[in-house]
CSV table of C-alpha atoms in Angstrom, one decimal:
chain,number,residue,atom,x,y,z
A,26,MET,CA,26.6,122.2,55.8
A,27,THR,CA,27.6,120.4,59.0
A,28,SER,CA,25.0,117.9,60.1
A,29,LEU,CA,24.0,114.8,62.0
A,30,THR,CA,21.7,112.1,60.7
A,31,VAL,CA,19.3,110.1,62.8
A,32,LEU,CA,19.4,106.4,62.0
A,33,GLU,CA,17.2,105.2,64.8
A,34,PRO,CA,15.4,107.6,67.2
A,35,GLY,CA,14.9,105.1,70.1
A,36,PRO,CA,11.8,105.4,72.3
A,37,LEU,CA,11.8,109.2,72.3
A,38,ALA,CA,14.4,111.8,71.3
A,39,THR,CA,13.6,115.5,71.1
A,40,ILE,CA,15.4,118.7,70.5
A,41,GLN,CA,15.5,120.9,73.7
A,42,ASP,CA,17.0,124.2,74.9
A,43,ARG,CA,16.1,126.4,77.8
A,44,GLY,CA,12.5,126.7,76.7
A,45,ARG,CA,9.9,129.4,76.2
A,46,ALA,CA,9.9,130.8,79.8
A,47,GLY,CA,7.9,133.9,80.5
A,48,GLN,CA,5.0,133.4,78.1
A,49,ALA,CA,2.6,131.6,80.4
A,50,ALA,CA,0.2,134.6,80.4
A,51,LEU,CA,-0.2,134.0,76.6
A,52,GLY,CA,-1.0,130.4,77.2
A,53,VAL,CA,2.4,129.2,75.9
A,54,PRO,CA,4.1,126.5,78.1
A,55,ALA,CA,7.8,126.8,79.0
A,56,SER,CA,8.9,123.3,77.9
A,57,GLY,CA,12.7,123.0,77.5
A,58,ALA,CA,15.1,120.3,78.9
A,59,CYS,CA,13.7,118.2,81.7
A,60,ASP,CA,17.0,117.8,83.5
A,61,ARG,CA,18.4,121.3,83.2
A,62,SER,CA,21.7,120.8,84.9
A,63,SER,CA,22.6,117.9,82.6
A,64,TYR,CA,21.6,119.8,79.6
A,65,GLU,CA,23.6,122.9,80.6
A,66,LEU,CA,26.7,120.7,81.4
A,67,ALA,CA,26.6,119.1,78.0
A,68,ASN,CA,26.6,122.5,76.3
A,69,ARG,CA,29.4,123.9,78.5
A,70,LEU,CA,31.6,120.9,77.7
A,71,VAL,CA,31.6,121.7,74.0
A,72,GLY,CA,31.9,125.4,74.4
A,73,ASN,CA,28.3,126.3,73.3
A,74,PRO,CA,26.7,129.5,74.4
A,75,PRO,CA,23.9,129.2,77.1
A,76,GLY,CA,20.6,128.1,75.5
A,77,ALA,CA,22.0,126.2,72.5
A,78,ALA,CA,19.8,123.4,71.3
A,79,ALA,CA,20.7,119.8,72.2
A,80,ILE,CA,19.1,116.4,72.0
A,81,GLU,CA,17.2,114.9,74.9
A,82,VAL,CA,17.3,111.1,74.7
A,83,THR,CA,14.7,109.0,76.7
A,84,PHE,CA,16.0,105.6,77.7
A,85,GLY,CA,18.6,105.3,75.1
A,86,GLY,CA,18.1,103.7,71.7
A,87,LEU,CA,19.2,106.7,69.6
A,88,VAL,CA,21.7,106.0,66.8
A,89,MET,CA,23.3,109.0,65.1
A,90,HIS,CA,25.6,109.3,62.1
A,91,ALA,CA,28.2,112.0,61.9
A,92,ASP,CA,28.0,113.7,58.5
A,93,ALA,CA,31.2,115.6,59.3
A,94,ASP,CA,33.8,115.8,62.0
A,95,LEU,CA,32.0,117.0,65.2
A,96,VAL,CA,32.7,117.7,68.8
A,97,VAL,CA,30.1,116.3,71.1
A,98,ALA,CA,29.4,115.8,74.8
A,99,ILE,CA,26.9,113.4,76.4
A,100,THR,CA,25.5,113.9,80.0
A,101,GLY,CA,22.7,112.7,82.2
A,102,ALA,CA,21.6,109.0,82.3
A,103,PRO,CA,24.7,106.9,81.5
A,104,CYS,CA,24.0,105.1,78.2
A,105,PRO,CA,26.4,102.3,77.4
A,106,GLY,CA,28.3,102.7,74.1
A,107,VAL,CA,28.9,106.4,74.2
A,108,PRO,CA,31.4,108.7,76.1
A,109,LEU,CA,30.0,110.4,79.2
A,110,ASN,CA,30.6,113.8,80.8
A,111,ALA,CA,33.5,114.6,78.6
A,112,PRO,CA,34.0,116.3,75.2
A,113,ALA,CA,34.7,113.8,72.4
A,114,VAL,CA,35.5,114.1,68.7
A,115,LEU,CA,33.1,112.2,66.4
A,116,ARG,CA,34.7,111.7,63.0
A,117,ALA,CA,32.8,111.9,59.7
A,118,GLY,CA,31.1,108.5,59.1
A,119,GLU,CA,31.2,107.4,62.7
A,120,LEU,CA,28.1,106.3,64.7
A,121,LEU,CA,26.9,107.1,68.2
A,122,ARG,CA,24.8,104.2,69.6
A,123,PHE,CA,23.0,104.9,72.9
A,124,GLY,CA,22.3,101.7,74.9
A,125,PRO,CA,19.6,101.7,77.6
A,126,PRO,CA,21.0,103.3,80.8
A,127,PRO,CA,21.3,101.2,83.9
A,128,SER,CA,20.0,104.2,86.0
A,129,GLY,CA,18.3,107.4,85.1
A,130,LEU,CA,16.0,108.1,82.2
A,131,ARG,CA,17.1,111.1,80.2
A,132,THR,CA,20.5,111.6,78.4
A,133,TYR,CA,21.6,114.8,76.7
A,134,LEU,CA,23.7,115.1,73.5
A,135,ALA,CA,25.2,118.5,72.8
A,136,VAL,CA,27.1,119.2,69.5
A,137,ARG,CA,29.5,122.1,69.3
A,138,GLY,CA,27.6,124.7,67.4
A,139,GLY,CA,24.2,123.5,68.6
A,140,ILE,CA,21.4,121.9,66.7
A,141,ASP,CA,20.4,124.6,64.3
A,142,VAL,CA,16.7,124.0,63.6
A,143,PRO,CA,14.4,127.1,63.2
A,144,PRO,CA,13.2,128.5,66.5
A,145,VAL,CA,9.4,128.7,67.3
A,146,LEU,CA,8.4,131.6,69.6
A,147,GLY,CA,12.1,132.1,70.5
A,148,SER,CA,12.9,128.5,71.3
A,149,ARG,CA,13.9,125.3,69.5
A,150,SER,CA,12.4,123.1,72.2
A,151,THR,CA,9.9,120.3,71.4
A,152,ASP,CA,6.8,120.7,73.5
A,153,LEU,CA,4.9,117.4,73.5
A,154,LEU,CA,1.8,118.9,75.2
A,155,SER,CA,1.2,121.9,72.9
A,156,GLY,CA,2.8,120.6,69.8
A,157,LEU,CA,5.1,123.7,69.5
A,158,GLY,CA,8.6,123.4,68.2
A,159,PRO,CA,10.1,120.6,66.1
A,160,ALA,CA,8.6,117.2,66.1
A,161,PRO,CA,10.3,114.3,67.9
A,162,LEU,CA,13.2,112.9,65.9
A,163,THR,CA,12.5,110.3,63.3
A,164,ALA,CA,14.7,107.8,61.3
A,165,ASP,CA,16.6,109.3,58.4
A,166,GLN,CA,16.2,112.9,59.6
A,167,THR,CA,19.1,115.2,59.1
A,168,LEU,CA,19.8,117.8,61.8
A,169,PRO,CA,21.9,120.9,60.8
A,170,VAL,CA,24.6,121.9,63.2
A,171,GLY,CA,25.5,125.6,63.7
A,172,ARG,CA,28.8,127.3,64.0
A,173,SER,CA,30.5,128.2,67.3
A,174,SER,CA,33.0,130.9,67.9
A,175,GLU,CA,33.2,130.3,71.6
A,176,PRO,CA,36.4,128.8,73.0
A,177,MET,CA,36.5,125.2,74.3
A,178,PRO,CA,36.4,125.1,78.1
A,179,GLY,CA,39.5,122.9,78.4
A,180,VAL,CA,37.8,120.3,80.6
A,181,ASP,CA,38.7,116.7,80.0
A,182,LEU,CA,36.0,115.2,82.3
A,183,ALA,CA,33.2,116.5,84.5
A,184,PRO,CA,33.1,114.4,87.7
A,185,VAL,CA,29.3,114.2,87.9
A,186,ALA,CA,27.5,111.4,89.7
A,187,HIS,CA,25.1,109.1,87.8
A,188,PRO,CA,21.4,109.4,88.6
A,189,THR,CA,20.5,106.9,91.3
A,190,GLY,CA,18.6,103.7,90.5
A,191,GLY,CA,17.4,103.5,94.1
A,192,LYS,CA,14.8,105.4,96.1
A,193,VAL,CA,14.7,109.2,95.3
A,194,THR,CA,13.6,111.6,98.1
A,195,LEU,CA,12.5,115.0,97.0
A,196,ARG,CA,12.2,118.0,99.3
A,197,VAL,CA,8.8,119.8,99.1
A,198,THR,CA,7.3,123.1,100.4
A,199,PRO,CA,3.6,123.5,101.1
A,200,GLY,CA,1.6,124.6,98.0
A,201,PRO,CA,-1.3,127.1,97.7
A,202,ARG,CA,-3.9,124.4,98.3
A,203,ARG,CA,-2.3,122.7,101.2
A,204,ASP,CA,-5.5,123.5,103.2
A,205,TRP,CA,-7.6,121.3,100.9
A,206,PHE,CA,-6.0,118.3,102.6
A,207,THR,CA,-6.1,117.1,106.2
A,208,ASP,CA,-3.0,117.0,108.4
A,209,GLU,CA,-3.2,113.3,108.0
A,210,GLY,CA,-3.2,113.7,104.2
A,211,TRP,CA,0.0,115.9,104.4
A,212,GLN,CA,1.7,113.4,106.6
A,213,SER,CA,0.8,110.6,104.2
A,214,LEU,CA,2.4,112.7,101.4
A,215,VAL,CA,5.7,113.1,103.2
A,216,SER,CA,5.9,109.7,104.9
A,217,GLN,CA,4.9,107.1,102.3
A,218,THR,CA,7.0,105.6,99.5
A,219,TYR,CA,5.5,105.9,96.1
A,220,GLN,CA,6.2,104.1,92.9
A,221,VAL,CA,6.7,106.0,89.6
A,222,SER,CA,3.9,105.1,87.2
A,223,SER,CA,4.5,103.9,83.6
A,224,ASN,CA,2.1,106.8,82.6
A,225,SER,CA,4.8,109.3,83.4
A,226,ASN,CA,6.2,111.5,80.6
A,227,ARG,CA,7.6,115.0,80.0
A,228,VAL,CA,4.3,116.6,81.2
A,229,GLY,CA,4.6,115.0,84.6
A,230,VAL,CA,5.7,112.2,86.9
A,231,ARG,CA,2.6,110.2,88.0
A,232,LEU,CA,2.9,108.2,91.2
A,233,ASP,CA,1.2,105.1,92.5
A,234,GLY,CA,0.4,104.9,96.2
A,235,SER,CA,-2.2,105.5,98.9
A,236,PRO,CA,-4.6,108.3,98.1
A,237,LEU,CA,-4.3,111.5,100.2
A,238,GLU,CA,-7.2,112.5,102.4
A,239,ARG,CA,-8.9,115.8,101.5
A,240,SER,CA,-10.5,118.2,103.8
A,241,ARG,CA,-12.6,119.8,101.1
A,242,THR,CA,-14.7,118.5,98.3
A,243,GLY,CA,-15.6,120.2,95.1
A,244,GLU,CA,-13.4,121.5,92.3
A,245,LEU,CA,-11.2,124.6,91.8
A,246,ALA,CA,-11.4,127.1,89.0
A,247,SER,CA,-8.4,126.7,86.7
A,248,GLU,CA,-5.3,128.5,88.1
A,249,GLY,CA,-1.7,129.0,87.0
A,250,MET,CA,0.7,126.0,87.2
A,251,ALA,CA,4.5,125.9,87.6
A,252,ARG,CA,7.2,123.3,87.0
A,253,GLY,CA,7.6,121.3,90.2
A,254,ALA,CA,3.9,121.7,91.3
A,255,ILE,CA,2.5,118.5,92.9
A,256,GLN,CA,-1.1,118.3,91.8
A,257,ILE,CA,-3.6,115.9,93.3
A,258,PRO,CA,-6.2,114.7,90.8
A,259,PRO,CA,-9.4,112.8,91.9
A,260,SER,CA,-7.4,109.6,92.2
A,261,GLY,CA,-5.7,111.1,95.3
A,262,THR,CA,-2.2,110.3,94.1
A,263,PRO,CA,0.4,112.9,93.2
A,264,VAL,CA,1.4,114.2,89.7
A,265,ILE,CA,4.7,116.2,89.7
A,266,PHE,CA,4.7,118.6,86.8
A,267,LEU,CA,7.8,118.6,84.6
A,268,ALA,CA,8.9,120.7,81.6
A,269,ASP,CA,5.8,120.2,79.3
A,270,HIS,CA,3.3,120.9,82.1
A,271,PRO,CA,0.1,122.9,81.2
A,272,VAL,CA,0.0,126.6,82.1
A,273,THR,CA,-3.2,126.2,84.0
A,274,GLY,CA,-4.9,123.3,86.0
A,275,GLY,CA,-8.0,122.7,88.1
A,276,TYR,CA,-6.8,120.2,90.6
A,277,PRO,CA,-5.4,121.3,94.0
A,278,VAL,CA,-1.6,121.8,94.3
A,279,ILE,CA,-0.6,120.4,97.7
A,280,ALA,CA,3.1,121.2,97.4
A,281,TYR,CA,6.0,122.2,95.3
A,282,VAL,CA,9.3,120.2,94.7
A,283,THR,CA,12.2,122.5,95.6
A,284,GLU,CA,14.0,123.9,92.5
A,285,SER,CA,17.3,122.1,93.3
A,286,ASP,CA,15.6,118.7,93.4
A,287,LEU,CA,13.7,119.0,90.1
A,288,ASP,CA,16.5,117.6,87.9
A,289,ALA,CA,16.6,114.4,90.0
A,290,CYS,CA,12.9,114.2,89.6
A,291,ALA,CA,13.4,114.3,85.8
A,292,GLN,CA,15.6,111.2,85.9
A,293,VAL,CA,13.2,108.9,87.8
A,294,ARG,CA,11.9,106.0,85.7
A,295,PRO,CA,8.8,103.8,85.9
A,296,GLY,CA,8.8,101.4,88.8
A,297,GLN,CA,11.4,103.4,90.8
A,298,GLN,CA,10.6,104.3,94.4
A,299,LEU,CA,10.1,108.0,95.3
A,300,GLY,CA,9.3,109.8,98.5
A,301,PHE,CA,8.9,113.4,99.7
A,302,THR,CA,10.2,115.2,102.8
A,303,SER,CA,9.0,118.5,104.1
A,304,TYR,CA,11.4,121.4,103.5
A,305,GLY,CA,9.3,124.0,105.4
A,306,SER,CA,7.7,127.2,104.0
A,307,GLY,CA,9.1,129.8,101.7
A,308,VAL,CA,12.1,127.8,100.6
A,309,GLY,CA,12.5,126.6,97.0
A,310,THR,CA,10.6,128.9,94.7
A,311,PRO,CA,8.9,127.1,91.8
A,312,SER,CA,9.9,128.1,88.3
A,313,ALA,CA,7.6,128.5,85.3
């Protein structure tokens, strides 16, 4: 059996694929890779079919041992010590050591053949909120690697820019509860600079800043939530839902991050500056 062994998991490393989309009505979150474009690129570089399971590494620290000759690709946040945005051959007995990235937060390791753990409800993704899927990686864990019959893409290097370490500006469209906030509250949302909170995780990016002024008091009945929703809890500061978001929530959603900006949102790290800019109405449909 072809496999990889985890020697050190780092702060957090999980198995992710495209997730369990389409099951929200059953109460099952979507989960899946937070930075979908980096995840998809890693799989394409090693010739994996769409949806193959890969490893999502949070802020480096992962050390892997190749139990056989493997073809790998690493994308996303640029961790020192490993090849980036290019297929590479990892010989049996060699190690991969992911240093802490100078920018960005999440790095993706794809192995030709995919990480072949048993799927749960059609996905191999780890969902930290619901507990579905495989547990986060642990030291001395052996991960089976599947077989691939797909051809290699013949790409030596993908010229992809690193995630920025400076201020990130996300485009937003008005949400279903925009009217729960005053015009001043909306302007505050799209004009101020927030700081990413250390309480952020795969569920959502929590922001520190000035509270938004509401036009209504009281609470909502629980309603459906989507990836990219910007929910405003009683603190008045935004929470941007990521891959492991709950399927329902009771706090008002003032806006949605546009779909094309969500991968950049997945790469922001605690202490980093973040702002929003209005993108009008009807543009950037949220995804489940």
